[in-house]
Amino acid sequence: MSNWTTLPFSTRFSELPNDFYTLVSPTPLENTHWVAWNQPLAEQLGFTSDDAQSAELKAALSGEASFSAFKPLAMKYAGHQFGVYNPDLGDGRGLLLAELTDRYGDVYDLHLKGAGLTPYSRMGDGRAVLRSTIREYLCSEAMAGLGIPTTRALGMLVSETPVYRERIEPGALLVRAAQSHIRFGHFEHFFYTNQMENLQLLADKAIEWYWPHLSGDEKPYAAMFECIVDSTARMIALWQAVGFAHGVMNTDNMSILGQTFDYGPFAFLDDYETGFICNHSDYQGRYAFDQQPRVALWNLSALAHALSPLIERDDLERILSQYESALSRHFSAQMRSKLGLIRSLHEDGKLFNGMFELLSQNHTDYTRFFRALSCIDQAGRQPVIDLFIDRQAAASWLALYIARCELERDGEGQPLSAELRCQAMRKVNPKYILRNYLAQIAIQKAEQGDFSEVAHLALLLSAPFDEQPQHDSYANLPPSWGKKMAISCSS
Ligand code: AMP
Ligand code: MG
């Protein structure tokens, strides 16, 4: 065996009382093999480049062989799904294998998704299909590349085990790495089952593990909630700024660390359409793109209710009321850097609103617009104007925008050059995003046994701000079959 066996694994979650989980051994799939291995993340976690070839490591991570440092368990949680409380949730197909301390001292959960039945599987089969596993692998790594807080993907395995959905599909496994798998729904479970000691223990452990600096605070639970509210507001601001729709913002899919969690029917916007619904089963548009900020607050209120035995009502209300200003602070900071504006001026609101109106009226591609705006120094204004049907209106807005940019000054009080502004903008406005049609092409190839497109996309999207001119076509508009694809929840 290579020396990965001596990495600093721990099993701290398994040391909590039994009410928090059920110990479950994974049910192996047939003939698995790695079809993606995230070498940079693997190295961060302490694995060497040889470990990807280790049969023992594959057996341990895929659940085919037990490994002494792992203690697989299914976490118990509950949650509000589409606004309705469901007490019967929990890891129905994923298992926490162990925790691992990375090279920087941060602890990551290693979670195996698709590992078989658990007591929380309800009507499900405990499995994950290749299609949805590829989507999570690619999107979580794309989000990491964009600098948006997210769970990560260490590797993906495909098997010969058939899984039955609308059709027969290949069963797959995702090894997910995340700094926490604790969801809002973990707290809701203990609250609604009246297990107040466990509720408090969960909060104590969360503080010990994720916010140790709060342990001496006069009101540590309120301080913890404040961190959750702020990091959630920041995550939502980053989603809205990049044009990401999650699709299933149930409280069991909300990480207490404000990291993007549980990738299902997500989508990046193509055209700027604020009411875009990416989840095929979301008939009411509860999780439409423009509803996300509001839903996150709704979810935080559900969490506040679950924390009410630990935090005084006044504090909960005060902290919840900070959400909107935190969101707008994070969002405007992000939009200002997308537009290359350092200073915040009173009239900027008009410029922003004019821009959103123009994008929406002209059905302009959101990502391509900001990228074109970031390349004005090299390519001029015309490529931006060409993105609009109403070119006159686009040219007028652009003139206002350039005039506004000319008010910016550098550290010495000199006018900031367009080159410098655009250079900075190209670091926040991605050229490449995981459009659903790109994922779809990679999936179709993978289902024929060719994973080259998955590997290619993973690499491309790890550097979404780089020009990568040889891959220009990946930044093109989607073909008509691939526009505004709504994705089913079936996974
Ligand atoms: P999700 O919609 O993926 O967030 O899952 C909601 C709940 O259903 C969680 O408790 C999952 O563990 C469970 N679940 C989803 N798919 C399956 C499946 N195929 N087998 C068992 N449980 C599942
Ligand atoms: Mg979920």
Short mmCIF file of C-alpha atoms and ligand atoms in Angstrom, two decimals:
data_model
loop_
_atom_site.label_atom_id
_atom_site.label_comp_id
_atom_site.label_asym_id
_atom_site.label_seq_id
_atom_site.Cartn_x
_atom_site.Cartn_y
_atom_site.Cartn_z
CA MET A 1 0.00 0.00 0.00
CA SER A 2 1.21 3.52 -0.66
CA ASN A 3 1.38 5.82 2.32
CA TRP A 4 -2.09 7.39 1.89
CA THR A 5 -3.17 5.08 4.72
CA THR A 6 -1.24 7.26 7.16
CA LEU A 7 -2.93 10.54 6.19
CA PRO A 8 -4.58 12.40 9.09
CA PHE A 9 -8.07 10.89 8.83
CA SER A 10 -10.48 11.36 11.70
CA THR A 11 -14.04 10.32 12.44
CA ARG A 12 -15.22 13.18 14.63
CA PHE A 13 -18.84 13.14 13.46
CA SER A 14 -19.12 9.47 14.43
CA GLU A 15 -18.19 10.41 17.99
CA LEU A 16 -21.51 12.25 18.37
CA PRO A 17 -24.45 10.34 19.91
CA ASN A 18 -26.36 7.81 17.80
CA ASP A 19 -29.24 10.25 17.30
CA PHE A 20 -27.09 12.09 14.77
CA TYR A 21 -26.60 9.21 12.31
CA THR A 22 -26.72 5.51 11.58
CA LEU A 23 -23.57 3.54 10.88
CA VAL A 24 -24.01 1.97 7.44
CA SER A 25 -21.57 0.01 5.29
CA PRO A 26 -21.54 1.02 1.64
CA THR A 27 -23.11 -1.46 -0.81
CA PRO A 28 -20.45 -1.77 -3.52
CA LEU A 29 -21.23 -1.39 -7.20
CA GLU A 30 -19.92 -3.83 -9.82
CA ASN A 31 -16.65 -3.24 -11.67
CA THR A 32 -16.06 0.35 -10.74
CA HIS A 33 -13.25 2.44 -12.09
CA TRP A 34 -12.22 6.07 -11.79
CA VAL A 35 -13.46 8.23 -14.63
CA ALA A 36 -12.37 11.47 -13.03
CA TRP A 37 -9.73 12.18 -10.42
CA ASN A 38 -9.17 15.73 -9.23
CA GLN A 39 -5.40 15.81 -8.89
CA PRO A 40 -5.05 19.39 -7.55
CA LEU A 41 -7.63 18.73 -4.83
CA ALA A 42 -6.14 15.30 -4.15
CA GLU A 43 -2.77 16.95 -3.58
CA GLN A 44 -4.31 19.55 -1.30
CA LEU A 45 -5.75 16.69 0.72
CA GLY A 46 -2.34 15.01 0.94
CA PHE A 47 -2.65 12.30 -1.71
CA THR A 48 0.27 11.80 -4.10
CA SER A 49 0.01 11.45 -7.86
CA ASP A 50 0.57 7.67 -7.50
CA ASP A 51 -2.46 7.29 -5.27
CA ALA A 52 -4.86 7.63 -8.20
CA GLN A 53 -3.48 4.26 -9.34
CA SER A 54 -3.74 2.59 -5.94
CA ALA A 55 -6.22 -0.30 -6.05
CA GLU A 56 -6.49 -0.17 -2.24
CA LEU A 57 -7.41 3.51 -2.21
CA LYS A 58 -10.00 2.98 -4.93
CA ALA A 59 -11.45 0.08 -2.96
CA ALA A 60 -11.63 2.19 0.21
CA LEU A 61 -13.11 5.30 -1.43
CA SER A 62 -15.65 3.34 -3.49
CA GLY A 63 -16.79 1.33 -0.49
CA GLU A 64 -15.62 -2.00 -1.91
CA ALA A 65 -13.31 -2.74 1.00
CA SER A 66 -13.45 -1.49 4.53
CA PHE A 67 -10.59 0.67 5.70
CA SER A 68 -9.75 0.98 9.37
CA ALA A 69 -9.63 4.78 9.42
CA PHE A 70 -13.13 5.12 7.88
CA LYS A 71 -16.38 4.81 9.79
CA PRO A 72 -19.11 5.15 7.16
CA LEU A 73 -22.35 6.67 8.39
CA ALA A 74 -25.57 8.15 7.10
CA MET A 75 -26.37 11.50 8.69
CA LYS A 76 -29.87 12.18 9.96
CA TYR A 77 -31.46 15.48 8.97
CA ALA A 78 -34.85 16.86 8.02
CA GLY A 79 -35.84 19.94 6.06
CA HIS A 80 -38.37 22.08 4.27
CA GLN A 81 -38.86 20.88 0.69
CA PHE A 82 -40.68 23.41 -1.49
CA GLY A 83 -41.89 25.04 1.70
CA VAL A 84 -43.23 21.88 3.32
CA TYR A 85 -41.53 20.33 6.32
CA ASN A 86 -40.33 16.76 5.75
CA PRO A 87 -39.14 15.01 8.92
CA ASP A 88 -38.00 11.87 7.08
CA LEU A 89 -34.84 13.05 5.36
CA GLY A 90 -31.25 12.05 5.91
CA ASP A 91 -28.44 10.67 3.77
CA GLY A 92 -30.50 8.35 1.59
CA ARG A 93 -27.72 7.47 -0.80
CA GLY A 94 -24.56 9.11 0.47
CA LEU A 95 -22.31 8.18 3.35
CA LEU A 96 -19.79 10.19 5.30
CA LEU A 97 -16.67 7.99 5.16
CA ALA A 98 -14.37 10.04 7.37
CA GLU A 99 -12.83 13.46 7.77
CA LEU A 100 -9.36 14.33 6.49
CA THR A 101 -7.14 17.24 7.50
CA ASP A 102 -5.61 18.87 4.42
CA ARG A 103 -2.17 20.40 3.97
CA TYR A 104 -3.34 23.73 5.32
CA GLY A 105 -4.91 22.29 8.44
CA ASP A 106 -8.50 22.51 7.17
CA VAL A 107 -10.70 19.50 7.78
CA TYR A 108 -12.68 18.05 4.86
CA ASP A 109 -15.48 15.50 5.01
CA LEU A 110 -15.10 12.68 2.52
CA HIS A 111 -18.59 11.73 1.43
CA LEU A 112 -19.47 8.91 -0.98
CA LYS A 113 -22.60 9.70 -2.99
CA GLY A 114 -24.40 6.72 -4.51
CA ALA A 115 -23.20 4.23 -1.90
CA GLY A 116 -26.42 2.23 -1.47
CA LEU A 117 -29.41 1.99 0.81
CA THR A 118 -29.52 3.61 4.26
CA PRO A 119 -32.33 3.86 6.81
CA TYR A 120 -33.14 7.24 5.22
CA SER A 121 -33.50 6.01 1.62
CA ARG A 122 -37.32 6.09 1.78
CA MET A 123 -38.53 4.97 -1.69
CA GLY A 124 -35.12 5.49 -3.32
CA ASP A 125 -32.54 2.90 -4.36
CA GLY A 126 -29.54 4.53 -2.71
CA ARG A 127 -27.86 5.05 -6.07
CA ALA A 128 -26.75 7.93 -8.27
CA VAL A 129 -26.68 7.78 -12.06
CA LEU A 130 -23.69 8.75 -14.16
CA ARG A 131 -25.49 11.72 -15.72
CA SER A 132 -26.15 13.51 -12.42
CA THR A 133 -22.77 12.53 -11.00
CA ILE A 134 -21.00 14.15 -13.97
CA ARG A 135 -23.12 17.27 -13.51
CA GLU A 136 -22.18 17.57 -9.85
CA TYR A 137 -18.51 16.81 -10.51
CA LEU A 138 -18.24 19.44 -13.23
CA CYS A 139 -20.35 22.12 -11.62
CA SER A 140 -18.84 21.96 -8.16
CA GLU A 141 -15.37 22.25 -9.68
CA ALA A 142 -16.55 25.01 -12.04
CA MET A 143 -17.88 26.94 -9.04
CA ALA A 144 -14.56 26.46 -7.24
CA GLY A 145 -12.82 27.80 -10.34
CA LEU A 146 -15.09 30.84 -10.23
CA GLY A 147 -14.18 31.43 -6.58
CA ILE A 148 -17.70 30.69 -5.33
CA PRO A 149 -17.92 28.77 -2.03
CA THR A 150 -18.87 25.18 -2.80
CA THR A 151 -18.48 21.55 -1.94
CA ARG A 152 -15.77 19.90 -4.06
CA ALA A 153 -15.37 16.70 -6.04
CA LEU A 154 -12.35 14.49 -5.41
CA GLY A 155 -13.23 11.82 -7.92
CA MET A 156 -15.92 10.02 -9.83
CA LEU A 157 -16.32 6.30 -10.49
CA VAL A 158 -18.52 4.57 -13.01
CA SER A 159 -19.75 1.01 -12.64
CA GLU A 160 -21.43 -1.76 -14.57
CA THR A 161 -24.33 -1.79 -12.13
CA PRO A 162 -27.50 -0.68 -13.93
CA VAL A 163 -29.64 1.92 -12.19
CA TYR A 164 -33.30 2.31 -13.09
CA ARG A 165 -34.71 5.80 -13.67
CA GLU A 166 -36.87 6.78 -16.66
CA ARG A 167 -34.45 4.47 -18.48
CA ILE A 168 -31.63 2.16 -17.44
CA GLU A 169 -28.52 4.17 -16.69
CA PRO A 170 -24.99 3.41 -15.48
CA GLY A 171 -24.62 3.64 -11.70
CA ALA A 172 -21.86 5.98 -10.57
CA LEU A 173 -20.23 7.27 -7.39
CA LEU A 174 -19.00 10.71 -6.47
CA VAL A 175 -16.40 11.22 -3.77
CA ARG A 176 -17.40 14.62 -2.47
CA ALA A 177 -15.11 16.67 -0.27
CA ALA A 178 -16.62 19.46 1.79
CA GLN A 179 -15.67 21.40 4.87
CA SER A 180 -19.06 20.48 6.29
CA HIS A 181 -22.04 18.35 5.44
CA ILE A 182 -24.16 19.98 8.13
CA ARG A 183 -27.30 21.44 6.62
CA PHE A 184 -29.96 23.80 7.98
CA GLY A 185 -32.07 20.63 8.16
CA HIS A 186 -29.80 19.05 10.78
CA PHE A 187 -30.91 21.71 13.27
CA GLU A 188 -34.52 21.46 12.13
CA HIS A 189 -34.52 17.73 12.86
CA PHE A 190 -33.53 18.14 16.50
CA PHE A 191 -35.86 21.09 16.98
CA TYR A 192 -38.95 19.40 15.58
CA THR A 193 -38.27 16.14 17.44
CA ASN A 194 -37.83 18.11 20.65
CA GLN A 195 -34.25 16.89 21.23
CA MET A 196 -32.99 20.09 22.80
CA GLU A 197 -29.78 18.62 24.23
CA ASN A 198 -28.79 17.37 20.81
CA LEU A 199 -29.74 20.70 19.25
CA GLN A 200 -27.35 22.42 21.62
CA LEU A 201 -24.67 19.79 21.15
CA LEU A 202 -24.87 20.26 17.37
CA ALA A 203 -24.46 24.01 17.78
CA ASP A 204 -21.53 23.49 20.18
CA LYS A 205 -19.81 21.13 17.76
CA ALA A 206 -20.43 23.45 14.80
CA ILE A 207 -18.78 26.28 16.74
CA GLU A 208 -15.87 24.06 17.80
CA TRP A 209 -15.29 22.81 14.24
CA TYR A 210 -16.09 25.80 12.04
CA TRP A 211 -16.00 28.95 14.14
CA PRO A 212 -13.68 28.18 17.10
CA HIS A 213 -13.05 31.92 17.54
CA LEU A 214 -16.69 32.28 18.66
CA SER A 215 -16.42 29.88 21.58
CA GLY A 216 -15.53 32.64 24.04
CA ASP A 217 -18.26 34.95 22.75
CA GLU A 218 -20.82 36.22 25.22
CA LYS A 219 -23.58 34.86 22.97
CA PRO A 220 -21.86 32.15 20.89
CA TYR A 221 -25.03 30.77 19.30
CA ALA A 222 -26.17 34.19 18.15
CA ALA A 223 -22.68 34.83 16.82
CA MET A 224 -22.81 31.51 14.97
CA PHE A 225 -26.15 32.43 13.42
CA GLU A 226 -24.70 35.76 12.35
CA CYS A 227 -21.90 33.93 10.51
CA ILE A 228 -24.44 31.66 8.80
CA VAL A 229 -26.57 34.63 7.70
CA ASP A 230 -23.59 36.52 6.35
CA SER A 231 -22.02 33.60 4.50
CA THR A 232 -25.40 32.66 3.01
CA ALA A 233 -25.94 36.25 1.87
CA ARG A 234 -22.49 36.26 0.29
CA MET A 235 -23.08 32.95 -1.50
CA ILE A 236 -26.40 34.18 -2.90
CA ALA A 237 -24.83 37.46 -4.02
CA LEU A 238 -22.15 35.53 -5.87
CA TRP A 239 -24.76 33.26 -7.51
CA GLN A 240 -26.81 36.24 -8.65
CA ALA A 241 -23.76 38.07 -9.94
CA VAL A 242 -22.47 35.13 -11.98
CA GLY A 243 -25.97 34.07 -13.11
CA PHE A 244 -26.21 30.73 -11.32
CA ALA A 245 -29.57 29.13 -10.52
CA HIS A 246 -29.45 26.31 -7.98
CA GLY A 247 -32.87 24.87 -8.67
CA VAL A 248 -33.68 23.12 -5.36
CA MET A 249 -33.05 25.47 -2.47
CA ASN A 250 -34.72 23.25 0.11
CA THR A 251 -33.39 23.70 3.64
CA ASP A 252 -31.79 20.25 3.48
CA ASN A 253 -29.70 21.52 0.57
CA MET A 254 -28.38 24.57 2.44
CA SER A 255 -24.93 24.24 4.00
CA ILE A 256 -24.43 26.07 7.28
CA LEU A 257 -21.10 27.29 5.86
CA GLY A 258 -22.78 29.14 2.99
CA GLN A 259 -21.26 26.83 0.40
CA THR A 260 -23.10 25.76 -2.74
CA PHE A 261 -24.39 22.31 -1.90
CA ASP A 262 -26.25 19.44 -3.61
CA TYR A 263 -26.07 20.01 -7.32
CA GLY A 264 -29.28 18.87 -9.00
CA PRO A 265 -31.12 20.73 -11.75
CA PHE A 266 -28.87 23.83 -11.57
CA ALA A 267 -28.20 26.10 -14.56
CA PHE A 268 -26.12 29.10 -15.50
CA LEU A 269 -28.17 31.75 -17.29
CA ASP A 270 -27.75 31.99 -21.02
CA ASP A 271 -29.95 34.99 -21.90
CA TYR A 272 -30.50 37.34 -19.02
CA GLU A 273 -33.96 36.22 -17.98
CA THR A 274 -34.61 37.00 -14.34
CA GLY A 275 -37.54 34.62 -13.89
CA PHE A 276 -35.69 31.64 -15.37
CA ILE A 277 -36.71 28.31 -13.80
CA CYS A 278 -34.12 25.59 -14.28
CA ASN A 279 -35.91 22.85 -12.34
CA HIS A 280 -38.36 21.00 -14.54
CA SER A 281 -40.50 20.06 -11.50
CA ASP A 282 -40.66 23.59 -10.07
CA TYR A 283 -44.07 24.42 -11.51
CA GLN A 284 -44.61 27.54 -9.38
CA GLY A 285 -41.14 28.98 -9.92
CA ARG A 286 -40.39 28.91 -6.21
CA TYR A 287 -36.70 28.53 -7.04
CA ALA A 288 -36.61 30.76 -10.13
CA PHE A 289 -33.37 32.70 -10.57
CA ASP A 290 -34.76 35.98 -9.25
CA GLN A 291 -36.39 34.27 -6.25
CA GLN A 292 -33.10 32.97 -4.81
CA PRO A 293 -32.35 35.96 -2.57
CA ARG A 294 -35.84 35.80 -1.08
CA VAL A 295 -35.79 32.02 -0.65
CA ALA A 296 -32.46 32.12 1.13
CA LEU A 297 -34.01 34.50 3.66
CA TRP A 298 -37.00 32.19 4.00
CA ASN A 299 -34.60 29.30 4.64
CA LEU A 300 -32.63 31.34 7.17
CA SER A 301 -35.92 32.12 8.95
CA ALA A 302 -36.66 28.39 9.10
CA LEU A 303 -33.22 27.88 10.61
CA ALA A 304 -33.81 30.74 13.05
CA HIS A 305 -36.98 29.00 14.20
CA ALA A 306 -35.04 25.79 14.79
CA LEU A 307 -32.41 27.72 16.78
CA SER A 308 -34.99 29.57 18.88
CA PRO A 309 -34.35 27.46 22.01
CA LEU A 310 -30.70 28.62 21.92
CA ILE A 311 -30.96 32.24 20.82
CA GLU A 312 -33.19 35.00 22.18
CA ARG A 313 -35.94 36.14 19.90
CA ASP A 314 -34.65 39.72 19.72
CA ASP A 315 -31.24 38.51 18.63
CA LEU A 316 -32.71 36.21 15.99
CA GLU A 317 -34.78 39.03 14.58
CA ARG A 318 -31.91 41.48 14.64
CA ILE A 319 -29.59 39.05 12.86
CA LEU A 320 -32.19 38.07 10.26
CA SER A 321 -32.79 41.73 9.56
CA GLN A 322 -29.10 42.07 8.61
CA TYR A 323 -29.52 39.65 5.72
CA GLU A 324 -30.77 42.13 3.17
CA SER A 325 -28.07 44.70 3.78
CA ALA A 326 -25.40 41.97 3.75
CA LEU A 327 -26.76 40.62 0.48
CA SER A 328 -26.86 44.03 -1.12
CA ARG A 329 -23.37 44.87 0.18
CA HIS A 330 -21.91 41.66 -1.25
CA PHE A 331 -23.90 41.98 -4.48
CA SER A 332 -22.97 45.58 -5.19
CA ALA A 333 -19.32 44.90 -4.41
CA GLN A 334 -19.41 42.03 -6.87
CA MET A 335 -21.27 43.99 -9.57
CA ARG A 336 -18.92 46.94 -9.15
CA SER A 337 -15.94 44.72 -9.77
CA LYS A 338 -17.70 43.10 -12.72
CA LEU A 339 -18.02 46.60 -14.18
CA GLY A 340 -14.50 47.59 -13.19
CA LEU A 341 -15.67 50.33 -10.85
CA ILE A 342 -13.69 50.86 -7.69
CA ARG A 343 -15.51 53.82 -6.21
CA SER A 344 -19.16 53.73 -5.33
CA LEU A 345 -21.03 56.79 -6.56
CA HIS A 346 -24.58 57.78 -5.87
CA GLU A 347 -25.58 57.75 -9.56
CA ASP A 348 -24.28 54.20 -10.06
CA GLY A 349 -27.69 52.72 -9.26
CA LYS A 350 -29.05 54.25 -12.46
CA LEU A 351 -26.21 52.81 -14.51
CA PHE A 352 -26.77 49.33 -13.00
CA ASN A 353 -30.54 49.43 -13.50
CA GLY A 354 -30.17 50.66 -17.06
CA MET A 355 -27.83 47.77 -17.74
CA PHE A 356 -30.14 45.10 -16.30
CA GLU A 357 -33.09 46.53 -18.20
CA LEU A 358 -31.16 46.50 -21.45
CA LEU A 359 -29.94 42.93 -20.91
CA SER A 360 -33.42 41.73 -20.14
CA GLN A 361 -35.19 43.55 -22.98
CA ASN A 362 -32.67 42.35 -25.55
CA HIS A 363 -32.35 38.76 -24.25
CA THR A 364 -28.63 39.27 -24.20
CA ASP A 365 -26.31 36.48 -23.11
CA TYR A 366 -25.31 37.39 -19.57
CA THR A 367 -21.81 35.90 -19.50
CA ARG A 368 -20.81 37.06 -22.96
CA PHE A 369 -21.94 40.60 -22.17
CA PHE A 370 -19.63 40.99 -19.18
CA ARG A 371 -16.75 39.32 -20.96
CA ALA A 372 -17.14 41.61 -23.96
CA LEU A 373 -17.24 44.59 -21.61
CA SER A 374 -13.99 43.33 -20.09
CA CYS A 375 -12.30 43.25 -23.49
CA ILE A 376 -13.14 46.77 -24.65
CA ASP A 377 -9.48 47.76 -24.28
CA GLN A 378 -8.49 45.24 -26.95
CA ALA A 379 -11.59 44.77 -29.09
CA GLY A 380 -13.39 48.08 -28.74
CA ARG A 381 -17.07 48.77 -28.14
CA GLN A 382 -18.53 47.09 -31.21
CA PRO A 383 -18.51 43.49 -29.88
CA VAL A 384 -20.54 44.71 -26.89
CA ILE A 385 -23.04 46.59 -29.04
CA ASP A 386 -23.39 43.58 -31.34
CA LEU A 387 -24.82 41.57 -28.44
CA PHE A 388 -27.98 43.70 -28.47
CA ILE A 389 -30.95 43.91 -30.79
CA ASP A 390 -31.45 47.56 -29.91
CA ARG A 391 -27.95 48.69 -30.76
CA GLN A 392 -28.79 52.34 -30.37
CA ALA A 393 -29.83 51.81 -26.75
CA ALA A 394 -26.76 49.66 -26.15
CA ALA A 395 -24.46 52.33 -27.57
CA SER A 396 -26.07 55.00 -25.36
CA TRP A 397 -25.69 52.93 -22.23
CA LEU A 398 -22.12 52.13 -23.16
CA ALA A 399 -21.32 55.83 -23.58
CA LEU A 400 -22.64 56.50 -20.08
CA TYR A 401 -20.65 53.56 -18.76
CA ILE A 402 -17.38 54.71 -20.34
CA ALA A 403 -17.95 58.22 -19.00
CA ARG A 404 -18.47 56.72 -15.56
CA CYS A 405 -15.28 54.64 -15.88
CA GLU A 406 -13.35 57.79 -16.67
CA LEU A 407 -14.11 59.06 -13.18
CA GLU A 408 -12.01 56.27 -11.67
CA ARG A 409 -8.56 57.10 -10.32
CA ASP A 410 -5.60 54.91 -9.46
CA GLY A 411 -3.60 55.03 -6.20
CA GLU A 412 -1.75 58.19 -7.33
CA GLY A 413 -4.93 60.02 -8.27
CA GLN A 414 -4.28 59.52 -12.00
CA PRO A 415 -7.09 58.39 -14.32
CA LEU A 416 -7.26 54.62 -14.36
CA SER A 417 -6.37 53.24 -17.77
CA ALA A 418 -8.80 51.10 -19.73
CA GLU A 419 -6.10 48.40 -19.87
CA LEU A 420 -5.85 48.19 -16.10
CA ARG A 421 -9.60 48.28 -15.66
CA CYS A 422 -10.18 45.57 -18.23
CA GLN A 423 -7.39 43.41 -16.85
CA ALA A 424 -9.08 43.46 -13.46
CA MET A 425 -12.50 42.83 -15.03
CA ARG A 426 -11.23 39.76 -16.87
CA LYS A 427 -10.43 38.25 -13.47
CA VAL A 428 -14.06 38.47 -12.31
CA ASN A 429 -16.04 38.03 -15.53
CA PRO A 430 -15.61 34.44 -16.68
CA LYS A 431 -15.17 33.57 -20.30
CA TYR A 432 -16.22 29.97 -19.68
CA ILE A 433 -19.17 28.70 -17.66
CA LEU A 434 -20.76 25.25 -17.47
CA ARG A 435 -23.66 25.81 -19.82
CA ASN A 436 -26.08 22.92 -19.57
CA TYR A 437 -25.61 21.98 -23.20
CA LEU A 438 -21.85 21.57 -22.65
CA ALA A 439 -22.52 19.23 -19.73
CA GLN A 440 -25.04 17.40 -21.91
CA ILE A 441 -22.51 16.76 -24.67
CA ALA A 442 -19.98 15.48 -22.13
CA ILE A 443 -22.63 13.20 -20.61
CA GLN A 444 -23.64 11.74 -23.97
CA LYS A 445 -20.03 10.90 -24.76
CA ALA A 446 -19.44 9.48 -21.28
CA GLU A 447 -22.45 7.22 -21.59
CA GLN A 448 -20.72 5.76 -24.67
CA GLY A 449 -17.63 5.17 -22.56
CA ASP A 450 -15.67 8.25 -23.69
CA PHE A 451 -14.79 10.49 -20.74
CA SER A 452 -12.45 12.78 -22.66
CA GLU A 453 -15.01 15.60 -22.78
CA VAL A 454 -15.60 15.40 -19.03
CA ALA A 455 -11.87 15.71 -18.46
CA HIS A 456 -11.61 18.53 -20.98
CA LEU A 457 -14.46 20.53 -19.40
CA ALA A 458 -13.09 19.99 -15.91
CA LEU A 459 -9.74 21.43 -16.99
CA LEU A 460 -11.25 24.30 -19.01
CA LEU A 461 -13.57 25.34 -16.17
CA SER A 462 -10.84 25.23 -13.56
CA ALA A 463 -9.51 28.42 -15.20
CA PRO A 464 -12.71 30.15 -16.34
CA PHE A 465 -11.14 33.61 -16.46
CA ASP A 466 -8.23 32.65 -18.74
CA GLU A 467 -8.52 33.34 -22.46
CA GLN A 468 -7.65 29.78 -23.54
CA PRO A 469 -8.01 30.89 -27.20
CA GLN A 470 -7.72 27.34 -28.55
CA HIS A 471 -11.07 26.62 -26.82
CA ASP A 472 -12.93 29.75 -27.92
CA SER A 473 -15.90 27.74 -29.16
CA TYR A 474 -16.74 26.77 -25.59
CA ALA A 475 -17.56 30.40 -24.92
CA ASN A 476 -20.02 30.57 -27.82
CA LEU A 477 -23.75 30.98 -27.51
CA PRO A 478 -25.54 27.66 -26.99
CA PRO A 479 -27.04 26.01 -30.07
CA SER A 480 -30.81 26.32 -30.23
CA TRP A 481 -31.36 22.78 -28.86
CA GLY A 482 -29.25 23.65 -25.84
CA LYS A 483 -30.85 26.92 -24.77
CA LYS A 484 -32.58 27.30 -21.41
CA MET A 485 -32.53 23.59 -20.71
CA ALA A 486 -34.70 22.75 -17.70
CA ILE A 487 -33.34 19.70 -15.94
CA SER A 488 -35.40 17.05 -14.18
CA CYS A 489 -34.85 16.29 -10.50
CA SER A 490 -34.41 12.59 -11.25
CA SER A 491 -30.84 11.75 -10.41
P1 AMP B 1 -32.06 15.66 -3.02
O1 AMP B 1 -33.29 15.96 -3.82
O2 AMP B 1 -30.96 15.00 -3.82
O3 AMP B 1 -31.58 16.79 -2.22
O4 AMP B 1 -32.50 14.52 -1.97
C1 AMP B 1 -33.54 14.68 -1.05
C2 AMP B 1 -33.57 13.46 -0.16
O5 AMP B 1 -33.82 12.27 -0.92
C3 AMP B 1 -32.30 13.17 0.61
O6 AMP B 1 -32.66 12.62 1.85
C4 AMP B 1 -31.60 12.18 -0.26
O7 AMP B 1 -30.67 11.38 0.42
C5 AMP B 1 -32.77 11.35 -0.76
N1 AMP B 1 -32.51 10.70 -2.03
C6 AMP B 1 -32.39 11.28 -3.25
N2 AMP B 1 -32.19 10.36 -4.20
C7 AMP B 1 -32.17 9.16 -3.58
C8 AMP B 1 -32.00 7.80 -4.02
N3 AMP B 1 -31.82 7.50 -5.30
N4 AMP B 1 -32.05 6.85 -3.08
C9 AMP B 1 -32.25 7.13 -1.80
N5 AMP B 1 -32.43 8.36 -1.33
C10 AMP B 1 -32.38 9.37 -2.20
MG MG B 2 -30.21 17.03 -0.97
#
